[in-house]
mmCIF file of C-alpha atoms (C1' of nucleotides) in Angstrom:
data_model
loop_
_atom_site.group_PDB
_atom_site.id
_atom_site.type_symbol
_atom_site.label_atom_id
_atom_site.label_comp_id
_atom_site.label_asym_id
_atom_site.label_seq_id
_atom_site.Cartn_x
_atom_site.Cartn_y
_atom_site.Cartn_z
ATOM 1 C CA UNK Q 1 118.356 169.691 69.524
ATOM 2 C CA UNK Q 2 114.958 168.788 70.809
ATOM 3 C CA UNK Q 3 113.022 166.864 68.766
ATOM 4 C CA UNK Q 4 109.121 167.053 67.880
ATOM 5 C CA UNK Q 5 107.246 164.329 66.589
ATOM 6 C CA UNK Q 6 103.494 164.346 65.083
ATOM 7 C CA UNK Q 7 101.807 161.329 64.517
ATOM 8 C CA UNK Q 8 98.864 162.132 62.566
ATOM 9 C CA UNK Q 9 96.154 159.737 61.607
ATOM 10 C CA UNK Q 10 96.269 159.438 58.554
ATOM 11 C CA UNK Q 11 97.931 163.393 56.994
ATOM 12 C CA UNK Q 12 95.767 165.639 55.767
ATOM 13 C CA UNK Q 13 96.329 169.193 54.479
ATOM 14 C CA UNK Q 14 94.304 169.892 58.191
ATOM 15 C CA UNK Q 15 95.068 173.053 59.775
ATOM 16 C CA UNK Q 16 95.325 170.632 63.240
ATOM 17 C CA UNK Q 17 98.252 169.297 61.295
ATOM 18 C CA UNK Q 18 100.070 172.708 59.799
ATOM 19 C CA UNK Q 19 99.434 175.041 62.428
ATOM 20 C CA UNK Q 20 100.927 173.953 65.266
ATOM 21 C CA UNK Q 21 103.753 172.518 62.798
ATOM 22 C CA UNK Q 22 104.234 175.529 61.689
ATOM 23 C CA UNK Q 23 104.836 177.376 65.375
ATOM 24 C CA UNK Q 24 107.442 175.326 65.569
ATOM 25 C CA UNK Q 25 108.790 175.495 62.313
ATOM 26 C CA UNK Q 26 108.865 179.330 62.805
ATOM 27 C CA UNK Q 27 110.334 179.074 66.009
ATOM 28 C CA UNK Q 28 113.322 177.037 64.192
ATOM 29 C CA UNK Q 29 113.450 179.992 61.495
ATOM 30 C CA UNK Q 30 113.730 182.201 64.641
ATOM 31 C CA UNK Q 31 116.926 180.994 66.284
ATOM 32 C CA UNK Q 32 119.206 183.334 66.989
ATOM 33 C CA UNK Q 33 122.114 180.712 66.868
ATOM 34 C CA UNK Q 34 123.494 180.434 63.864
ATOM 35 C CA UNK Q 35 124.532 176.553 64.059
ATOM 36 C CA UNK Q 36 121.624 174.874 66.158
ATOM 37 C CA UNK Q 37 117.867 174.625 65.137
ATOM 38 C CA UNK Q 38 116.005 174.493 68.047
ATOM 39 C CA UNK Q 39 113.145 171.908 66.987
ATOM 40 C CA UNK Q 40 114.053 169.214 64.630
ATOM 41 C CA UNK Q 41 110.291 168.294 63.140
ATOM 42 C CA UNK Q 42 109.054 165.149 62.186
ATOM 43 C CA UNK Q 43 105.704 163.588 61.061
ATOM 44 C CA UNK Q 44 104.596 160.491 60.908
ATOM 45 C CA UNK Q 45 101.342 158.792 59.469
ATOM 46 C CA UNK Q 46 100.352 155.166 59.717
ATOM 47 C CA UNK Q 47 100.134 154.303 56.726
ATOM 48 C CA UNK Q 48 102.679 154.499 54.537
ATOM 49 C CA UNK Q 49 101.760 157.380 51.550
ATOM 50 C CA UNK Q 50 99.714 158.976 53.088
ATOM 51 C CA UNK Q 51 102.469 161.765 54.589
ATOM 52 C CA UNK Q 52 102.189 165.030 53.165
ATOM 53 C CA UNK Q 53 105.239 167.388 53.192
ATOM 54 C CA UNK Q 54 103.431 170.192 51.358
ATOM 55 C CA UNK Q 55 102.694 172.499 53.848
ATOM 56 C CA UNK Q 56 105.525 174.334 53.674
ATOM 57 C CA UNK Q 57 107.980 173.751 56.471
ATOM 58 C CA UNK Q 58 110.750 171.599 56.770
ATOM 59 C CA UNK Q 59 109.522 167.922 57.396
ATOM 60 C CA UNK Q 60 111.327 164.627 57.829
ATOM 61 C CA UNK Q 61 108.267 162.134 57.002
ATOM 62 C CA UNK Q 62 108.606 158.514 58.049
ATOM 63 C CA UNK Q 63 106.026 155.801 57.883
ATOM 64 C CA UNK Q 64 104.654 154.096 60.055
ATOM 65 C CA UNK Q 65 105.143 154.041 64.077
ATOM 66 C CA UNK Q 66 106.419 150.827 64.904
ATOM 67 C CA UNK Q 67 110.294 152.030 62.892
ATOM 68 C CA UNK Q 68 110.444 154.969 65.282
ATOM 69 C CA UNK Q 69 113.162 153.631 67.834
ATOM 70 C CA UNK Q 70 113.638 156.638 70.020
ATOM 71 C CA UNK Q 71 110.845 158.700 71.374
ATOM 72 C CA UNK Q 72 110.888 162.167 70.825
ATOM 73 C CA UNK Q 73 111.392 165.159 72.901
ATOM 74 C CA UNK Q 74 108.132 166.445 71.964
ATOM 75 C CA UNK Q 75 105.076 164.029 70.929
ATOM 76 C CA UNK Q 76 102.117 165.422 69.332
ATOM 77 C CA UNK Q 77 98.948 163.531 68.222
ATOM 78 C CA UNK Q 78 97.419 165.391 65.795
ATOM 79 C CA UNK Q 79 92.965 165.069 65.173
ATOM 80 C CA UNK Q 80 91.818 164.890 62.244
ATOM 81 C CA UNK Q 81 88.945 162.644 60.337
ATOM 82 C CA UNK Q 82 90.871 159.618 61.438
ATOM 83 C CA UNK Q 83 91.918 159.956 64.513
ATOM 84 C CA UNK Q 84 88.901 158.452 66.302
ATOM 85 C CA UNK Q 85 89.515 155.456 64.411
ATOM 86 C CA UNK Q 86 93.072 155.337 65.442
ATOM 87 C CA UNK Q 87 91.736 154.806 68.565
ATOM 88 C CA UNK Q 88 89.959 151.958 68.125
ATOM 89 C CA UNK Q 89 93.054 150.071 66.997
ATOM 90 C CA UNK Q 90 94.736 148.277 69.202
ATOM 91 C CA UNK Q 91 98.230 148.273 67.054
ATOM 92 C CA UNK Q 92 98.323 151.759 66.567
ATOM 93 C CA UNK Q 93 97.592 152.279 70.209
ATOM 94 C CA UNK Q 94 100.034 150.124 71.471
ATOM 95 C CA UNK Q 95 102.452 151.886 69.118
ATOM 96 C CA UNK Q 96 101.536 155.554 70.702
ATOM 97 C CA UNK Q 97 101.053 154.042 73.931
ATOM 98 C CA UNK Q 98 105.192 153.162 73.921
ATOM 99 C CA UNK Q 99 105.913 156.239 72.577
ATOM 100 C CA UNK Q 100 103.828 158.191 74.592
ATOM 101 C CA UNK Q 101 104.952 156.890 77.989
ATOM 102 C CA UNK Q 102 108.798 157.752 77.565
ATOM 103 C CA UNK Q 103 108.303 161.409 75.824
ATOM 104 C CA UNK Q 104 108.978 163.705 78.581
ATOM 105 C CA UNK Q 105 106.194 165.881 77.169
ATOM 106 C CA UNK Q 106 102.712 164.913 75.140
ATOM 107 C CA UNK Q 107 99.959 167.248 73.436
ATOM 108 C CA UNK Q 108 97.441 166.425 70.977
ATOM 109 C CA UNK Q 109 95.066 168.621 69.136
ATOM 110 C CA UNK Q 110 91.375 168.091 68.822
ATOM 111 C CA UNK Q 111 90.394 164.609 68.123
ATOM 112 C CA UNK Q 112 94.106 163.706 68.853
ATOM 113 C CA UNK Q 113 92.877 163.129 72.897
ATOM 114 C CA UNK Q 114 91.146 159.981 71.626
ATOM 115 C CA UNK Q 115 94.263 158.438 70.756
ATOM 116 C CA UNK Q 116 95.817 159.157 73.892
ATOM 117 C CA UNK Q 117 93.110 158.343 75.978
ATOM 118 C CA UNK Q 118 93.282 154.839 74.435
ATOM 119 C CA UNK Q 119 96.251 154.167 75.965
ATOM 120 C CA UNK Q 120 95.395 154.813 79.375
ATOM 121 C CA UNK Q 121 97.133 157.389 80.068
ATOM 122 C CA UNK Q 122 94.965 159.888 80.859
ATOM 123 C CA UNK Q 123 93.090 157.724 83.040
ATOM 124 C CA UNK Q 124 92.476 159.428 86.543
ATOM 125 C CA UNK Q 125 93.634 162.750 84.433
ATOM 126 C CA UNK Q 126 91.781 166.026 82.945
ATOM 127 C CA UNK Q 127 91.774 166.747 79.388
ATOM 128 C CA UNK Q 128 89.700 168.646 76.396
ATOM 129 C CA UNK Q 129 88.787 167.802 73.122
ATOM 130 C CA UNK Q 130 87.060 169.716 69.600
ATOM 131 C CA UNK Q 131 83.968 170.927 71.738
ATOM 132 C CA UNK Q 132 81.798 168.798 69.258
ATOM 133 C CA UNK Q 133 83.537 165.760 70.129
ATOM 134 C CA UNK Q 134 83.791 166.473 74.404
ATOM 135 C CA UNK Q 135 80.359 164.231 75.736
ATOM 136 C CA UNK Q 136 82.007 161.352 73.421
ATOM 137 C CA UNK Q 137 85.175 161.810 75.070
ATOM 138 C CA UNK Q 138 83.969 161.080 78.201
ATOM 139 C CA UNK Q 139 81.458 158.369 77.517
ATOM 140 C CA UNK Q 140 83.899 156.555 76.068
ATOM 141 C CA UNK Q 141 86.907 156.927 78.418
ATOM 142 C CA UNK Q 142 85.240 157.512 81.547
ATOM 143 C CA UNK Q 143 88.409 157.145 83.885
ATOM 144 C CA UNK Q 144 89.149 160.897 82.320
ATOM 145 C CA UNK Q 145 87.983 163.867 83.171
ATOM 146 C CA UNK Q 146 86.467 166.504 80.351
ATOM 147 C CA UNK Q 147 86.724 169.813 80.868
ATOM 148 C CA UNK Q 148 84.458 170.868 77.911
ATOM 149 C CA UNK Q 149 84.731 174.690 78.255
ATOM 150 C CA UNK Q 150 88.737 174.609 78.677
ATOM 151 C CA UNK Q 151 90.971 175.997 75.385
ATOM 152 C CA UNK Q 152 93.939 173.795 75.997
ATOM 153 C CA UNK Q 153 94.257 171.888 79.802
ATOM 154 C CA UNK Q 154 97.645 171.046 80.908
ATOM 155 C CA UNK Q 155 98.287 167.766 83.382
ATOM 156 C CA UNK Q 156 101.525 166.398 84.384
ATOM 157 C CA UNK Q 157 103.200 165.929 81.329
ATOM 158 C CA UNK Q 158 100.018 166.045 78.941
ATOM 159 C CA UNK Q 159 98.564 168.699 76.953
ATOM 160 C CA UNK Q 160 95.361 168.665 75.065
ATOM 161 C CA UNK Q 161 93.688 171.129 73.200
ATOM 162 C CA UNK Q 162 90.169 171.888 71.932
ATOM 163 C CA UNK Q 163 90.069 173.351 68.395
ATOM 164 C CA UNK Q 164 92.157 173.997 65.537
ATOM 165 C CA UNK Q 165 93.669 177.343 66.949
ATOM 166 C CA UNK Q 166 93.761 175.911 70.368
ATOM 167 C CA UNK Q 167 96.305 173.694 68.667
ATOM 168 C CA UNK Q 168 98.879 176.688 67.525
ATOM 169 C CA UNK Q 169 97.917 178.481 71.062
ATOM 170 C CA UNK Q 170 99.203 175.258 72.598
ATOM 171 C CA UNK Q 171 101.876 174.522 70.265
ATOM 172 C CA UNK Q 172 102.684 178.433 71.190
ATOM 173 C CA UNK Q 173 102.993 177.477 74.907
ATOM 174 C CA UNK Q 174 105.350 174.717 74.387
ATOM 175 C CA UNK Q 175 107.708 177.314 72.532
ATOM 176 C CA UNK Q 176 107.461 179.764 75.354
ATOM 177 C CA UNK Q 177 108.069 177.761 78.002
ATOM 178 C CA UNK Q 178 111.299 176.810 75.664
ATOM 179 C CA UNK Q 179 112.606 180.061 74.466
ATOM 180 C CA UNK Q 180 110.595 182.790 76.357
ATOM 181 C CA UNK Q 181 107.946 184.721 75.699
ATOM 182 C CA UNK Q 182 109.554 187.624 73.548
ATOM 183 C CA UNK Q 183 110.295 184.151 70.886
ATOM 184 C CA UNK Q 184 106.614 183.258 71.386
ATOM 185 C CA UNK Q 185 105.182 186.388 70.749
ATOM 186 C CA UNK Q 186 107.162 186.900 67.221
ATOM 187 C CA UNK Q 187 105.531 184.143 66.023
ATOM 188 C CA UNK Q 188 101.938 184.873 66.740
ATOM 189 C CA UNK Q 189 102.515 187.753 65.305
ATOM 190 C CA UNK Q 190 103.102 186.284 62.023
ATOM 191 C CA UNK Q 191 100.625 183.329 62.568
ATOM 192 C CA UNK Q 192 97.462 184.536 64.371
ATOM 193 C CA UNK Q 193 97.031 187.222 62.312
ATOM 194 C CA UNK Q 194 95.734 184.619 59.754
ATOM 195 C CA UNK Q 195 93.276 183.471 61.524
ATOM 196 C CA UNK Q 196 91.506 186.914 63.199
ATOM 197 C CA UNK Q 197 89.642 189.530 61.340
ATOM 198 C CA UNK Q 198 90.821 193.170 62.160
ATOM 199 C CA UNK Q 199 88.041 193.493 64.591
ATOM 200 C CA UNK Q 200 89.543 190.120 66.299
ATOM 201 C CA UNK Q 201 86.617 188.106 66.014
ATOM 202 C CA UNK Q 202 87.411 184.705 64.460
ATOM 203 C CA UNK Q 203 87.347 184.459 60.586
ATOM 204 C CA UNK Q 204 88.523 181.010 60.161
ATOM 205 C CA UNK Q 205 87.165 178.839 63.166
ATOM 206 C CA UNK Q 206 86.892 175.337 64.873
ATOM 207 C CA UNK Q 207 84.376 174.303 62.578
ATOM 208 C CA UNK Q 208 86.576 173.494 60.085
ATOM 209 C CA UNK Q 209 87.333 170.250 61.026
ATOM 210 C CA UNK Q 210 84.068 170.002 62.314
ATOM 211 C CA UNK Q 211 82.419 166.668 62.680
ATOM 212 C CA UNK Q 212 80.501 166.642 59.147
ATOM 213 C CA UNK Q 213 83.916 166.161 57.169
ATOM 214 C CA UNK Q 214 84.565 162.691 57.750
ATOM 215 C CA UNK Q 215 84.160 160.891 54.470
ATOM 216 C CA UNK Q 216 80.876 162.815 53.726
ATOM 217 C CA UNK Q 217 82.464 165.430 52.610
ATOM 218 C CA UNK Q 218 85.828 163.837 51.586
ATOM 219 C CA UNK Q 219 84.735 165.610 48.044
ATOM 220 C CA UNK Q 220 85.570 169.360 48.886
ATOM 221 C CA UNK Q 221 88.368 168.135 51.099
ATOM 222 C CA UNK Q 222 90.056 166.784 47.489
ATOM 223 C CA UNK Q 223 89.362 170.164 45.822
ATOM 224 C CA UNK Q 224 90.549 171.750 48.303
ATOM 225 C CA UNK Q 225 94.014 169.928 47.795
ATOM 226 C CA UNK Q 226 93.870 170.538 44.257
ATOM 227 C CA UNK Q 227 93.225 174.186 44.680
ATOM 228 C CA UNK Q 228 96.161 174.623 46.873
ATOM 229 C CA UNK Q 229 98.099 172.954 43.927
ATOM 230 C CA UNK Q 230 96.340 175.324 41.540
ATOM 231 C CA UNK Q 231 96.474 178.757 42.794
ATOM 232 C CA UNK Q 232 96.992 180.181 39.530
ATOM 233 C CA UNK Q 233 93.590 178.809 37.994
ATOM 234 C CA UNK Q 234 90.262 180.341 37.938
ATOM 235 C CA UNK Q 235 89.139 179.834 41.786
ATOM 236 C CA UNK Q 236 85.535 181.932 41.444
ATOM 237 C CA UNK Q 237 83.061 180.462 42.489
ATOM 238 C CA UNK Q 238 81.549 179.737 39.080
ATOM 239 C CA UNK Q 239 84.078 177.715 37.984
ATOM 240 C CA UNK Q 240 85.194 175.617 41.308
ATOM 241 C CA UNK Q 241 81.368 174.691 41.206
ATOM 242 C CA UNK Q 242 80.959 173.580 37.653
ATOM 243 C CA UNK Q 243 84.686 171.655 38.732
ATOM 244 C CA UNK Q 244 82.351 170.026 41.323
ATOM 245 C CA UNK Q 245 79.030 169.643 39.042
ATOM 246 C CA UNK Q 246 76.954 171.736 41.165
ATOM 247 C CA UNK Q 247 75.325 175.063 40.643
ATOM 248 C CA UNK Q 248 77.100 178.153 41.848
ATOM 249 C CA UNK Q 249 74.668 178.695 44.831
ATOM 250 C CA UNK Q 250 74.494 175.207 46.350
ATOM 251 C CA UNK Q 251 77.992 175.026 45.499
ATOM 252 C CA UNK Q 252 78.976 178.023 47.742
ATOM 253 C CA UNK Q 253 76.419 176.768 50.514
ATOM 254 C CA UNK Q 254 78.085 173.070 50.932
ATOM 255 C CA UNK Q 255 81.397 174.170 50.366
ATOM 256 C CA UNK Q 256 81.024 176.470 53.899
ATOM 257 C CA UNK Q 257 79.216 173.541 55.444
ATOM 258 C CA UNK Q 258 81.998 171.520 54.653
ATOM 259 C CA UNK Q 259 84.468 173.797 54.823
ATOM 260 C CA UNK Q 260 83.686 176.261 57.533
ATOM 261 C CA UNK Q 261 84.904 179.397 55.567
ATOM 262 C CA UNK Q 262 83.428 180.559 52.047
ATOM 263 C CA UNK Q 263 84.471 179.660 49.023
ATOM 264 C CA UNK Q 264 86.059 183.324 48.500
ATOM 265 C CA UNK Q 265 87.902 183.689 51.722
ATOM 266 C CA UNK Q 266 89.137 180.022 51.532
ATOM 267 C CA UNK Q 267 91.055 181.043 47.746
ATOM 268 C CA UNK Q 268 91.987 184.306 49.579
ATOM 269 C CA UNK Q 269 93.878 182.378 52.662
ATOM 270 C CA UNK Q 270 95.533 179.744 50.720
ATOM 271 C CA UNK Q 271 96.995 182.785 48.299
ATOM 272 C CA UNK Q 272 97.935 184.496 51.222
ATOM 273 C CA UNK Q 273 99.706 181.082 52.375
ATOM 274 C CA UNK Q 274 101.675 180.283 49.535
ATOM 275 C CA UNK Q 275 102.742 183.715 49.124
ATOM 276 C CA UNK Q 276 104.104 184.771 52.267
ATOM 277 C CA UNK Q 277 105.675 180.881 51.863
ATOM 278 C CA UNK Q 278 107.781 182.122 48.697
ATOM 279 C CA UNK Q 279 108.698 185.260 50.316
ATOM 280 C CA UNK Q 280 110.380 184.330 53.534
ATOM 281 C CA UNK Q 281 111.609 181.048 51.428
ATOM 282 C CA UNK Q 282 113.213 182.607 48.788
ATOM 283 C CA UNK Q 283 114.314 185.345 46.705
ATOM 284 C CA UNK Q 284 112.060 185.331 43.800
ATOM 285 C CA UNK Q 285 110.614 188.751 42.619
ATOM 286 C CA UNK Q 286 107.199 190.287 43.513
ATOM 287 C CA UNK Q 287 106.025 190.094 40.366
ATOM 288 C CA UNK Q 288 106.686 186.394 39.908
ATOM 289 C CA UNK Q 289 105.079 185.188 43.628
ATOM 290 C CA UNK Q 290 102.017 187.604 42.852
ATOM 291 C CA UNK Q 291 100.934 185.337 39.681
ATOM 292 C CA UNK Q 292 102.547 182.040 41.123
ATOM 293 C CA UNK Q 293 99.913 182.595 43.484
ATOM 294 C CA UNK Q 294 97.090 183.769 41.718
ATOM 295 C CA UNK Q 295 97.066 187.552 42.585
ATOM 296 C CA UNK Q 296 96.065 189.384 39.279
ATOM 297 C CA UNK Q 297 98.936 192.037 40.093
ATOM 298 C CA UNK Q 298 101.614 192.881 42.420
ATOM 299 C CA UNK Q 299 98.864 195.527 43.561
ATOM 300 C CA UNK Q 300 96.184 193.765 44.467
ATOM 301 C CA UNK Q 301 98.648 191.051 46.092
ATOM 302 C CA UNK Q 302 100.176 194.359 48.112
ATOM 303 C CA UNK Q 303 96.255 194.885 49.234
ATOM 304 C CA UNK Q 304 95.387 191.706 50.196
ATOM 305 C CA UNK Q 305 98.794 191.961 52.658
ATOM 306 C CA UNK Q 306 98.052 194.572 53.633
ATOM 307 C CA UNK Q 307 94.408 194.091 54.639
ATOM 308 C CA UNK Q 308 95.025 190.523 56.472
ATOM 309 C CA UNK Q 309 98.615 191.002 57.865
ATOM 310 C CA UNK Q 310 98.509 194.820 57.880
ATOM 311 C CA UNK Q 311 102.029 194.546 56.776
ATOM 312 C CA UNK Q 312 102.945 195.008 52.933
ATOM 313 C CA UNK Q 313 104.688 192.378 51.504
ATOM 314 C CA UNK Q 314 107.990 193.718 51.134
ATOM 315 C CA UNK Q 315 108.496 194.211 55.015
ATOM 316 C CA UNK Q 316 106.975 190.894 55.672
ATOM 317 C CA UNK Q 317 109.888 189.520 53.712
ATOM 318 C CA UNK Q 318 112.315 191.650 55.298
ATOM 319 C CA UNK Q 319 111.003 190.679 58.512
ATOM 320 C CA UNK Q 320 110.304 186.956 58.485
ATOM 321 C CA UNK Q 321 113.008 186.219 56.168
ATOM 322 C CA UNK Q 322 114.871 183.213 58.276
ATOM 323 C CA UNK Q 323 118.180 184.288 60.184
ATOM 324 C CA UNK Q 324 120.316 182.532 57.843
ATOM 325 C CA UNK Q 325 119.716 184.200 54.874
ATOM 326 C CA UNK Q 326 118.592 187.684 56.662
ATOM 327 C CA UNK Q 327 121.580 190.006 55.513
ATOM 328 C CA UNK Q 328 122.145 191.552 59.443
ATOM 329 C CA UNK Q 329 119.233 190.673 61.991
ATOM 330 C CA UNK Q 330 118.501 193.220 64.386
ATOM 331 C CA UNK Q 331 117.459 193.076 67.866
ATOM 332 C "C1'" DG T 1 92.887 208.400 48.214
ATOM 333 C "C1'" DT T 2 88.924 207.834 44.912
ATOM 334 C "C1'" DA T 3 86.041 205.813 41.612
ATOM 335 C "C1'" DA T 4 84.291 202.588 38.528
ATOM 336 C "C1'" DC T 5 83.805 197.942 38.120
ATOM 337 C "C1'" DA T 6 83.542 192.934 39.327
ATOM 338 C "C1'" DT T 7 82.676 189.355 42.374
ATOM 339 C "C1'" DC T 8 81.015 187.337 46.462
ATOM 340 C "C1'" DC T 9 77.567 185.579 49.411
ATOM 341 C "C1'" DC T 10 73.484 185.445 52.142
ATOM 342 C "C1'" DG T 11 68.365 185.779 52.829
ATOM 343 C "C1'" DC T 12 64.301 184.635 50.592
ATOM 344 C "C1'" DC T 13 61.415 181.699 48.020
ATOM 345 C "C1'" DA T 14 60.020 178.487 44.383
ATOM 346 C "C1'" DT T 15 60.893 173.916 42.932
ATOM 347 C "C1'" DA T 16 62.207 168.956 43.029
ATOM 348 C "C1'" DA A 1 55.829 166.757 55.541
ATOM 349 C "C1'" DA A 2 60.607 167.512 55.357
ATOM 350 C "C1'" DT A 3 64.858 168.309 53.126
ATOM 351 C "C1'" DA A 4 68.011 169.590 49.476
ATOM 352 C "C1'" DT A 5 68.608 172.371 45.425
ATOM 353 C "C1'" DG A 6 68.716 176.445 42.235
ATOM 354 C "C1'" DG A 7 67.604 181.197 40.911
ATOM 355 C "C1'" DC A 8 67.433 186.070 42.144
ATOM 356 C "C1'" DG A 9 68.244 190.497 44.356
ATOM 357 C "C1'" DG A 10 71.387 193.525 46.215
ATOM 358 C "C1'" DG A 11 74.415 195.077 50.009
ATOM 359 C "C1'" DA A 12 79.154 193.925 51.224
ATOM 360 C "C1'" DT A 13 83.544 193.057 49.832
ATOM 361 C "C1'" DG A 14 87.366 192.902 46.669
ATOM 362 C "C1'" DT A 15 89.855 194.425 42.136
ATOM 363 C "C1'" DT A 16 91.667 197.444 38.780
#
DNA sequence: GTAACATCCCGCCATA
DNA sequence: AATATGGCGGGATGTT
């Protein structure tokens, strides 16, 4: 069993967080054994509450750092709006720093190099960072060397990536060098389709955890939580802004500032989330998962598949269903 | 597959 | 003067 660990700084619903999670959450799904899980997931936060599970994949949350005997197979430090201030304290760092120096294997993800570099470890070594965040990097820990126009750099044991999909590409590599590339490749298949148009240019990009969003913009970060919790409500952009007391325009023009997607394709992607959750998760009906998640009708659910995943939703269950409830899984 | 219909969202500009 | 806000038009996109 190898075991992966994210400390994240504090859990947010981030996609630095979920995304590479979920590569290796998928990758578990994936296993062709039938008794073994290859990657037994765990995330930590620092402060205790403030660990999310909701994202959808199997989590064992723990609090704190300092309870965490063992280090893990895996260690990931995941970015996020507090990460930089992880960095500046010296408990937490100390905490990471012991961890960090007996995992055979360390990545972090965006802002996550901060943290690292703190402990010294990186010193003498190259590394990347969110390209907003790179000249910072390297005023501040000058013993380490940024490579600002890398996607993920790999040194020694250490892996740091730039953006939010440099994260899963990373998290990707990690699984390949594990299981092989055929493994690696079945699970972008399923996950980076989410975040390219069909013309492959980038619909939901770095910028969403860009710099702006860290406690300016805490407000659409909230909504944001509560529409994932409220899929089934009125998400137009009418209502969310009278939700937020602004007018419809401003509302839709800070929201993508904040955000870095629209308003519209933000409702459309966490729809498209939970459904394709409650159809590789369980057996519930079409019908049922369509207005659980908001989708008018099974139709326009079947559309909005088939437009972003260019599957249709019953052969994305029948594909991605995991191995252990798949009726006879073929090779 | 098409068509009618609804909503989104961005540029432009006036206003605060 | 400079910036944020709100209304409007209408092509693009999504829904039924």
């Amino acid at each position: 069993m190898h075991r992966v660990l994210m400390l994240a700084f504090p859990v947010v619903q981030t996609l630095d967080v979920v995304g590479p999670l979920e590569v290796f959450a998928h990758a578990s799904g994936l296993a062709p054994a039938s008794h073994t899980v290859p990657y037994e997931l765990t995330l930590a936060a620092p402060e205790a509450g403030s660990v999310a599970t909701s994202c959808g994949v199997p989590l064992h949350a723990s609090h704190g750092f300092a309870e965490i005997a063992d280090p893990p197979d895996t260690l990931i430090l995941a970015g996020g709006p507090g990460a930089r201030a992880a960095a500046r304290d010296p408990a937490i760092v100390d905490e990471v720093r012991r961890l960090a120096e007996r995992a055979p294997r360390v990545a972090t993800v965006c802002t996550g190099a901060f943290v690292l570099a703190a402990t010294g470890l990186l010193d003498g070594r190259r590394a990347v960072t969110h390209w907003a965040h790179c000249r910072r990097l390297g005023e501040r820990f000058p013993a380490v060397t940024v490579d600002p126009d890398a996607i993920f750099v790999v040194d020694g044991k250490f892996h740091t990536s730039a953006g939010v999909t440099a994260g899963i590409d990373l998290a990707l590599a990690l699984v390949e060098r594990d299981h092989g590339r055929a493994t690696a490749l079945t699970i972008a298949r399923e996950l980076v389709v989410f975040l390219k148009r069909p013309g492959g240019q980038s619909q939901f990009s770095d910028h969403l955890l860009a710099d702006g969003g860290e406690a300016r913009e805490e407000r659409f970060h909230t909504l944001g939580d509560w529409m994932r919790r409220h899929l089934a409500a009125d998400l137009s952009v009418e209502a969310l802004a009278e939700r937020a007391a602004m007018s419809p325009r401003n509302f839709a023009r800070r929201f993508r500032a904040a955000m870095g997607s629209t308003p519209g394709q933000y409702v459309q992607r966490l729809r498209l989330d939970a459904a394709r959750r409650l159809l590789t998760g369980g057996d519930a009906p079409a019908q049922e998962i369509a207005a659980l998640c908001g989708f008018g009708t099974v139709e326009t659910m079947r559309l909005a598949f088939q437009r972003h995943l260019k599957i249709a939703p019953r052969d994305f269950r029948a594909r991605f269903r995991p191995a252990s409830v798949a009726p006879s899984p073929d090779p």
